[in-house]
Short mmCIF file of N, CA, C and O in Angstrom, two decimals:
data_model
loop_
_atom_site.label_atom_id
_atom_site.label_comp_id
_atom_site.label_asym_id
_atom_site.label_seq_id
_atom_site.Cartn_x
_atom_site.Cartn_y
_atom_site.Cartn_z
N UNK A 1 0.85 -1.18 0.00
CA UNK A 1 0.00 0.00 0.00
C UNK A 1 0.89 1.24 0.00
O UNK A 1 1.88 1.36 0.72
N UNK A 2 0.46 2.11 -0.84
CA UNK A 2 1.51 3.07 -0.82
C UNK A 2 1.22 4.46 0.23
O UNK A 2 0.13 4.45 0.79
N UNK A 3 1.80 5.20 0.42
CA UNK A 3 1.50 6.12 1.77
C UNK A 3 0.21 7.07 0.83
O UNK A 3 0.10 7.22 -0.38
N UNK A 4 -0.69 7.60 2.03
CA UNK A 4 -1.73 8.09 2.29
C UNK A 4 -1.45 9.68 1.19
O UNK A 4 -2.22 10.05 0.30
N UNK A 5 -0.28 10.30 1.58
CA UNK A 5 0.14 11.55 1.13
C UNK A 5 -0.02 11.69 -0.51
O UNK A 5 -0.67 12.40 -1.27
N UNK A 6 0.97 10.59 -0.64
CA UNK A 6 1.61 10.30 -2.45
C UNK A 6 0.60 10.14 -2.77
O UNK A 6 0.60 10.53 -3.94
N UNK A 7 -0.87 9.63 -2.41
CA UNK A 7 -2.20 9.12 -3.40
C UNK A 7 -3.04 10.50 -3.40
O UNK A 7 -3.77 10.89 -4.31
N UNK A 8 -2.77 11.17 -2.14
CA UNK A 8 -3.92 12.47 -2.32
C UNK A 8 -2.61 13.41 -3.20
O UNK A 8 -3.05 13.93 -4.22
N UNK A 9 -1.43 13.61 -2.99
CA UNK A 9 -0.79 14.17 -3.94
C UNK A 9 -0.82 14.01 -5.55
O UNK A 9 -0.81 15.01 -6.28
N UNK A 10 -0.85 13.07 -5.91
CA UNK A 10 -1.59 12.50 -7.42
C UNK A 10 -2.65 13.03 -7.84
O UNK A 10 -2.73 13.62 -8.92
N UNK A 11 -4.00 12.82 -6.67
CA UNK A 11 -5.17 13.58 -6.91
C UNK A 11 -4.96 15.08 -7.02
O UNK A 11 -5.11 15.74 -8.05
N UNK A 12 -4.69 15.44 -6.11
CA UNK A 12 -3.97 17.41 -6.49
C UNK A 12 -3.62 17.14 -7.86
O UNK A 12 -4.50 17.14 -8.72
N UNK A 13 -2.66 16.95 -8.09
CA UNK A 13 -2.24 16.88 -9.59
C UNK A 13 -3.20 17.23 -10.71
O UNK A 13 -3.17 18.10 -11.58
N UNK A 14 -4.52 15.72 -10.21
CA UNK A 14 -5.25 15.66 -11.28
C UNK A 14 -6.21 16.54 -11.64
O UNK A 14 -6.49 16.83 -12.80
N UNK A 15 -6.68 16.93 -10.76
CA UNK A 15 -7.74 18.02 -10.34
C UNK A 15 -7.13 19.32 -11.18
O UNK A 15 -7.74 19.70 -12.18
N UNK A 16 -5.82 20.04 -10.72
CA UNK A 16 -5.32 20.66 -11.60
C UNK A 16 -4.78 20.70 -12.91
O UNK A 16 -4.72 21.65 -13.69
N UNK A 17 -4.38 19.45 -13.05
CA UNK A 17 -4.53 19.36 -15.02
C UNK A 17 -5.55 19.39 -15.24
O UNK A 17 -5.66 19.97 -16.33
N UNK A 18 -6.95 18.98 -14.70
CA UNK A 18 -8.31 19.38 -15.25
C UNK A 18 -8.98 20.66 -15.28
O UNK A 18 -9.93 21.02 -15.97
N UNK A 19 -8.19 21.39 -14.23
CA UNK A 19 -8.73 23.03 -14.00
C UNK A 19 -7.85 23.69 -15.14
O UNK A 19 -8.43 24.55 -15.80
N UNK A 20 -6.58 23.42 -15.44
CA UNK A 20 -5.76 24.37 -16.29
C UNK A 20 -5.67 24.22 -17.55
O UNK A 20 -5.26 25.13 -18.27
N UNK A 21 -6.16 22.72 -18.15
CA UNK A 21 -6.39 22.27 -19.49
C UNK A 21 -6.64 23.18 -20.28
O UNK A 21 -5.73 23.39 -21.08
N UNK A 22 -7.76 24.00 -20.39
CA UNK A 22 -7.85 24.47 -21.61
C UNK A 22 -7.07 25.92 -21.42
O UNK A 22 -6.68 26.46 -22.46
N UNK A 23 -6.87 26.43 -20.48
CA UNK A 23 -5.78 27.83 -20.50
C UNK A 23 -4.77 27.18 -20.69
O UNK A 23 -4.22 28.20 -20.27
N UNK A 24 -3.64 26.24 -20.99
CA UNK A 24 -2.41 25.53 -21.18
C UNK A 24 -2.60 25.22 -22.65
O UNK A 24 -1.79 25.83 -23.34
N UNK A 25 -3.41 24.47 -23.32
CA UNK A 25 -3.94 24.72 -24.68
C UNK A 25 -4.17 25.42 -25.15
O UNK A 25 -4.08 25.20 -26.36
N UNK A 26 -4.50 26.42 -24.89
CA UNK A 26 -4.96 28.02 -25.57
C UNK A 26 -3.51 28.90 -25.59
O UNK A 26 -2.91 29.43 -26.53
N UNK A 27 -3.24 28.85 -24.32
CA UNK A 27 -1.50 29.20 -24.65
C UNK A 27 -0.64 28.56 -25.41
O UNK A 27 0.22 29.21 -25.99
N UNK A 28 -0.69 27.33 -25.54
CA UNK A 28 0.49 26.27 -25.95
C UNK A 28 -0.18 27.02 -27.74
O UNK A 28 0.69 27.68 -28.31
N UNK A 29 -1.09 26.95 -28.25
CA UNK A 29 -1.54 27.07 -29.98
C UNK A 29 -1.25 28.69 -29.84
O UNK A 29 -1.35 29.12 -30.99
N UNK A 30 -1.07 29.30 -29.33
CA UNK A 30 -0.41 30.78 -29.30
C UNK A 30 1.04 30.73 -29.33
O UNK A 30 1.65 31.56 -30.00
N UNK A 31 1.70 29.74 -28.59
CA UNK A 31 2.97 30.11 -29.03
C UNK A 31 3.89 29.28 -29.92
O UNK A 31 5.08 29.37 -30.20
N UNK A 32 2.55 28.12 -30.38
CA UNK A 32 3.48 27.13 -31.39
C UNK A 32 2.82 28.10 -32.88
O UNK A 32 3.36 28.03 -33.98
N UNK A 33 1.88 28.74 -32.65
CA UNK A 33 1.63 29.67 -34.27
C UNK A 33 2.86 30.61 -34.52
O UNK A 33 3.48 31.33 -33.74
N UNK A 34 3.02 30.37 -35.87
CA UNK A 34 4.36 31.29 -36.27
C UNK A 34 3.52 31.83 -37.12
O UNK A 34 4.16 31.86 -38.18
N UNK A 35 2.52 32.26 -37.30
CA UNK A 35 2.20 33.44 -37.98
C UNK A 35 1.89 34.52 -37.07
O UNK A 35 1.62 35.62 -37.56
N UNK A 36 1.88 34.35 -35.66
CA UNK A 36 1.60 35.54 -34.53
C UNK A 36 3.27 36.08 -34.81
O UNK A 36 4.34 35.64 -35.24
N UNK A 37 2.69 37.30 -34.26
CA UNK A 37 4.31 38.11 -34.00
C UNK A 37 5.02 37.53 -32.84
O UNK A 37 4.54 36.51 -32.35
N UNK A 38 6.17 38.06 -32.28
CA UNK A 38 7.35 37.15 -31.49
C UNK A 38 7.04 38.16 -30.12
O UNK A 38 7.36 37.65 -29.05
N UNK A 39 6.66 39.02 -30.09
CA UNK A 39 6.01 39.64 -28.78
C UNK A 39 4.93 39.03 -28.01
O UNK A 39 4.85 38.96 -26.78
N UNK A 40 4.04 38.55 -28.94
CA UNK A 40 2.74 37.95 -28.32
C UNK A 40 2.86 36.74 -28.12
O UNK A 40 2.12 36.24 -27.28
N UNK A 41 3.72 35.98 -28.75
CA UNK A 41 4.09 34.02 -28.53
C UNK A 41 5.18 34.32 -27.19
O UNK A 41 5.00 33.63 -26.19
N UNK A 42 6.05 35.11 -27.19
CA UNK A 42 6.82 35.37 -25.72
C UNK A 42 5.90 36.09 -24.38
O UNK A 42 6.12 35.94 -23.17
N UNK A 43 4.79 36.93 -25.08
CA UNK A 43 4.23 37.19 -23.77
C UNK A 43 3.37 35.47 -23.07
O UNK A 43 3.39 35.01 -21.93
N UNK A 44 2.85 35.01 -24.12
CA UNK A 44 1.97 33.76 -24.35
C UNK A 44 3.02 32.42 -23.11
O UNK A 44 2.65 31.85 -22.09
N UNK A 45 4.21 32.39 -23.79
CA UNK A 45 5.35 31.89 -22.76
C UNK A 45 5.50 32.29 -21.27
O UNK A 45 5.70 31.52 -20.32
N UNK A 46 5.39 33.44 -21.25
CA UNK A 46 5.27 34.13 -19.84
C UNK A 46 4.36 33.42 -18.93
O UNK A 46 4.52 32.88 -17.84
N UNK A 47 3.33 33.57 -19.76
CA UNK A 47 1.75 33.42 -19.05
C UNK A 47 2.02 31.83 -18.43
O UNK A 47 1.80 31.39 -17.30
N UNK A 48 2.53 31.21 -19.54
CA UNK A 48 2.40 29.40 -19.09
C UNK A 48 3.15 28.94 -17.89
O UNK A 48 2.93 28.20 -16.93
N UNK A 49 4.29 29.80 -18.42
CA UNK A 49 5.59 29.73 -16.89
C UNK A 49 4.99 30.01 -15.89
O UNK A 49 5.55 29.61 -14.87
N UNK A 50 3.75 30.74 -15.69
CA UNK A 50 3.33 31.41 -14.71
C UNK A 50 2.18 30.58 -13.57
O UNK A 50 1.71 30.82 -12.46
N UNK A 51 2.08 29.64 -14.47
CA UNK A 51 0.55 28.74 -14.13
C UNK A 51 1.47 27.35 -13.18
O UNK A 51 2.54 26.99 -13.68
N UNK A 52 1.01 26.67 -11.90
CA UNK A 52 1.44 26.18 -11.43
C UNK A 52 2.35 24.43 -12.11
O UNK A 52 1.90 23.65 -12.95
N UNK A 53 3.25 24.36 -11.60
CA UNK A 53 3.82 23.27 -11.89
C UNK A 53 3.43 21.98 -12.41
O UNK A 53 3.69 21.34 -13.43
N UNK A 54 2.45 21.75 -10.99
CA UNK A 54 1.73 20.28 -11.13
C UNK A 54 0.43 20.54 -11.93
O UNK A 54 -0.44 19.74 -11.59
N UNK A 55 -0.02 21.54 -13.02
CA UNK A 55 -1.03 21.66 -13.72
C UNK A 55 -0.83 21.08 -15.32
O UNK A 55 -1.62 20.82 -16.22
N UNK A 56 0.60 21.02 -15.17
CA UNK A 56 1.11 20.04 -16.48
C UNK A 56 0.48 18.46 -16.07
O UNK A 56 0.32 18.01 -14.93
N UNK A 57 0.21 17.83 -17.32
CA UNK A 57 0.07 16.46 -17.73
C UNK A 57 1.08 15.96 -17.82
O UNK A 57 1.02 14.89 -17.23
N UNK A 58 2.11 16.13 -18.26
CA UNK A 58 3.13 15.73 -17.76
C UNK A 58 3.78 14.84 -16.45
O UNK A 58 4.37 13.76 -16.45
N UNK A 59 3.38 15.81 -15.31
CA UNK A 59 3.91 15.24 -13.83
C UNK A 59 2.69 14.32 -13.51
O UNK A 59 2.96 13.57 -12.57
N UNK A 60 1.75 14.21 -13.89
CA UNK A 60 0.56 12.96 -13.36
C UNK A 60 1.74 11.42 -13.75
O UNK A 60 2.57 11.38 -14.65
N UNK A 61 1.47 10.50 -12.89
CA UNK A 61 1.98 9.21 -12.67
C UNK A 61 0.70 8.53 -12.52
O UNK A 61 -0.30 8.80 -11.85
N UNK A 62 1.06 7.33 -13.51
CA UNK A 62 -0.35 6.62 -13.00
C UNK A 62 -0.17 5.66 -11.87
O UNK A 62 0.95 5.17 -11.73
N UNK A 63 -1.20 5.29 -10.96
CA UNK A 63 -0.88 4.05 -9.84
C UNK A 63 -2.27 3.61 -9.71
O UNK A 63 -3.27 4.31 -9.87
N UNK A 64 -2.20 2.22 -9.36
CA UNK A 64 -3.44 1.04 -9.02
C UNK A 64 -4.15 1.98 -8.36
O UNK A 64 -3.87 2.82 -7.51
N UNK A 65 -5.48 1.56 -9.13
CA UNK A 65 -6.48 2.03 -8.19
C UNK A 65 -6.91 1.12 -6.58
O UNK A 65 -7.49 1.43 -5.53
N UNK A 66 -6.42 0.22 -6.99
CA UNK A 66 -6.80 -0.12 -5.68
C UNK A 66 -5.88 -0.16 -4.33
O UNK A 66 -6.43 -0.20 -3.23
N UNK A 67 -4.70 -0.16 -4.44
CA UNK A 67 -3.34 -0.16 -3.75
C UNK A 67 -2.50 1.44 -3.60
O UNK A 67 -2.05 2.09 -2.66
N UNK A 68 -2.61 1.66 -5.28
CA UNK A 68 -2.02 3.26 -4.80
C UNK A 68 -0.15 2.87 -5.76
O UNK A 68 0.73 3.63 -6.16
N UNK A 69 -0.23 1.88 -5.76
CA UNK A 69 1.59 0.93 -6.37
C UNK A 69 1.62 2.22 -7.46
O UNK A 69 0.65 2.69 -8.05
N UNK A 70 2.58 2.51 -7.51
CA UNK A 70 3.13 3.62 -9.27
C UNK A 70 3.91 2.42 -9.89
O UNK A 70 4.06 2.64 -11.09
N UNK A 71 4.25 1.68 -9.66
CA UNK A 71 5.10 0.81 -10.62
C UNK A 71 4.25 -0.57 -10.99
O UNK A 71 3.49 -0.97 -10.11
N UNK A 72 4.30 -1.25 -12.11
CA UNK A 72 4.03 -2.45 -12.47
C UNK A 72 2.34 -2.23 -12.63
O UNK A 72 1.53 -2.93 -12.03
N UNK A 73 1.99 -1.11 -13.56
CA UNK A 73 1.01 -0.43 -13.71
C UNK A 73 0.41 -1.07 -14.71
O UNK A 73 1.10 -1.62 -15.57
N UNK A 74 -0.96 -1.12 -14.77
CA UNK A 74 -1.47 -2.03 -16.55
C UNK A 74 -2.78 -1.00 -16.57
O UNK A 74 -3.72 -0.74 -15.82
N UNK A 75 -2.30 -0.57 -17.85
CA UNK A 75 -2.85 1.19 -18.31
C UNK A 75 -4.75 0.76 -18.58
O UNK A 75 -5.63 1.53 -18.22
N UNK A 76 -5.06 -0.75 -19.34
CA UNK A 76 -6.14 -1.09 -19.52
C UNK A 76 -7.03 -1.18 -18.37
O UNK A 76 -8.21 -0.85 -18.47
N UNK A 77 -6.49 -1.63 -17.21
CA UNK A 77 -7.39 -2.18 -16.25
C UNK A 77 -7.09 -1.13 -14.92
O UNK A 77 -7.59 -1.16 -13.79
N UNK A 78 -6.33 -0.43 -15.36
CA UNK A 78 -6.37 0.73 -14.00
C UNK A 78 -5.36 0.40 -13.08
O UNK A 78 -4.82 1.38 -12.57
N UNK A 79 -4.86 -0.96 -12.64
CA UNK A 79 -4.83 -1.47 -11.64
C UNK A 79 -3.31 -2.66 -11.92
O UNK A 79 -3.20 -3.38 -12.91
N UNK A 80 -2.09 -2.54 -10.53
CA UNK A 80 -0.99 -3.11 -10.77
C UNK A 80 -0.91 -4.59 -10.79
O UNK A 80 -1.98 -5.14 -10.57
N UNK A 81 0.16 -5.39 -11.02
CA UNK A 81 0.39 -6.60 -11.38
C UNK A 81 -0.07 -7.22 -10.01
O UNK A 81 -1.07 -7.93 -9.87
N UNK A 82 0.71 -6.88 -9.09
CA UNK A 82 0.17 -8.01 -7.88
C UNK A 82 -1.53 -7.68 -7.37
O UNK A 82 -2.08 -8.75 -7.13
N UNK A 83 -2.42 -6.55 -7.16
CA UNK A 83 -3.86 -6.36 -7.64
C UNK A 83 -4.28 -7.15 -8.68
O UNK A 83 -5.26 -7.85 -8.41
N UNK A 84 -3.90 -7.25 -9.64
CA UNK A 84 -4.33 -8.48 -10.62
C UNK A 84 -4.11 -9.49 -10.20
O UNK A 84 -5.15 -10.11 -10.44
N UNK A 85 -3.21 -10.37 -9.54
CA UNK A 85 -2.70 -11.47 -9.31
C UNK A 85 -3.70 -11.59 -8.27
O UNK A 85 -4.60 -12.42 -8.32
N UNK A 86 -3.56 -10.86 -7.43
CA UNK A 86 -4.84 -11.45 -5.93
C UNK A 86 -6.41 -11.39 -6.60
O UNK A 86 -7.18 -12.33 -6.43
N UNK A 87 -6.72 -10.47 -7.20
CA UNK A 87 -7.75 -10.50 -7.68
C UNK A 87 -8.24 -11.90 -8.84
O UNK A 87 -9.31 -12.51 -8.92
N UNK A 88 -7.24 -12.02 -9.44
CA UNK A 88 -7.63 -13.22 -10.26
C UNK A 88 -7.40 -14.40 -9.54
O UNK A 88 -7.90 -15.38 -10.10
N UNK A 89 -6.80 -14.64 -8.50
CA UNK A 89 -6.66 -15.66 -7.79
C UNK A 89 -7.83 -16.15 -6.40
O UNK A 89 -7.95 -17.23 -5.83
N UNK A 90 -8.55 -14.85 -6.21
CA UNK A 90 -9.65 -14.84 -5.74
C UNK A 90 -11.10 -15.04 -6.42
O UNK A 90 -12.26 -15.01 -6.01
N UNK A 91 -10.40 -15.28 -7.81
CA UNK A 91 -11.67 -15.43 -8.28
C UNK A 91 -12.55 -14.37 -8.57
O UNK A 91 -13.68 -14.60 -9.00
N UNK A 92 -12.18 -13.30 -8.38
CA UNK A 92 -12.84 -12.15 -8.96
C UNK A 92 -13.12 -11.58 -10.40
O UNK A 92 -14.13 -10.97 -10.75
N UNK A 93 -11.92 -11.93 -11.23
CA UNK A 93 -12.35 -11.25 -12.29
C UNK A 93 -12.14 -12.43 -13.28
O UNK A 93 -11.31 -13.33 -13.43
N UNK A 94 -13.63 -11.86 -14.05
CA UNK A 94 -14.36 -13.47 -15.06
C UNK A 94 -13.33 -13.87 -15.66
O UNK A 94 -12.43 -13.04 -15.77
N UNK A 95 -13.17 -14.83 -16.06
CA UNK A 95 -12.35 -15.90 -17.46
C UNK A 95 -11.02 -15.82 -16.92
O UNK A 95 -10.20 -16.51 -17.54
N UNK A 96 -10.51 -15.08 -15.79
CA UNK A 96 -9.09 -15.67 -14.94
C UNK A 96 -8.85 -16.48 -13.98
O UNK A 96 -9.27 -16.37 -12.83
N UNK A 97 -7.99 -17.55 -14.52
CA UNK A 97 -8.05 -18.61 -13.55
C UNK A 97 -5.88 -18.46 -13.04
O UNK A 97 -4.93 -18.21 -13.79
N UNK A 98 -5.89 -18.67 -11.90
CA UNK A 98 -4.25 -18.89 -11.68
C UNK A 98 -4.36 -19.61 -12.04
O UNK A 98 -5.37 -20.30 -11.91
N UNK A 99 -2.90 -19.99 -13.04
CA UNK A 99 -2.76 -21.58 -13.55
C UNK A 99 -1.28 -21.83 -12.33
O UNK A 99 -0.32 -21.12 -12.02
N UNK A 100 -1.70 -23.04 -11.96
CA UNK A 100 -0.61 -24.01 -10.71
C UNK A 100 -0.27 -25.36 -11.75
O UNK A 100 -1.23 -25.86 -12.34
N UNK A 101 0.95 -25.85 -11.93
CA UNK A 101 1.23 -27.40 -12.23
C UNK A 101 2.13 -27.91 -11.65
O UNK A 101 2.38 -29.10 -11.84
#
């Protein structure tokens, strides 16, 4: 289980790439246009530098939803290798069986 902090820290994260999305997009097509002048794509730069850190997509990490693990992540099912392993070994999720020989 991973600590209490690092999982609500993730959530911060996410919450703010969802609040800053479209002002980070609206800036980012302002300063990748090269038909704007070089005053307004550098003020446009300003502005982005200006917007908090963790509002980039970038710094989001994904981790199990059910554990919180950042490593040994499986992007389809949300959820890390050993969460899969107990879960399919419990019999929880349809058409997985542990195979033992």
């Amino acid at each position: 289980m991973a600590k209490k902090s690092m999982i609500e820290r993730e959530k911060k994260r996410e919450k703010l790439v969802a609040q800053y999305a479209e002002k980070r997009a609206s800036l980012k097509a302002i300063i990748n246009d090269q038909e704007k002048p070089v005053e307004e794509r550098f003020k446009a730069t300003l502005a982005l530098a200006k917007l908090p850190r963790n509002s980039s997509a970038v710094r989001l990490h994904n981790r199990c939803q059910l554990t919180g693990r950042p490593h040994a992540y499986y992007r389809k099912l949300k959820i890390s290798r050993i969460a899969l392993r107990n879960l399919g070994s419990n019999g929880e999720i349809p058409g997985m069986v542990k195979s033992s020989w």
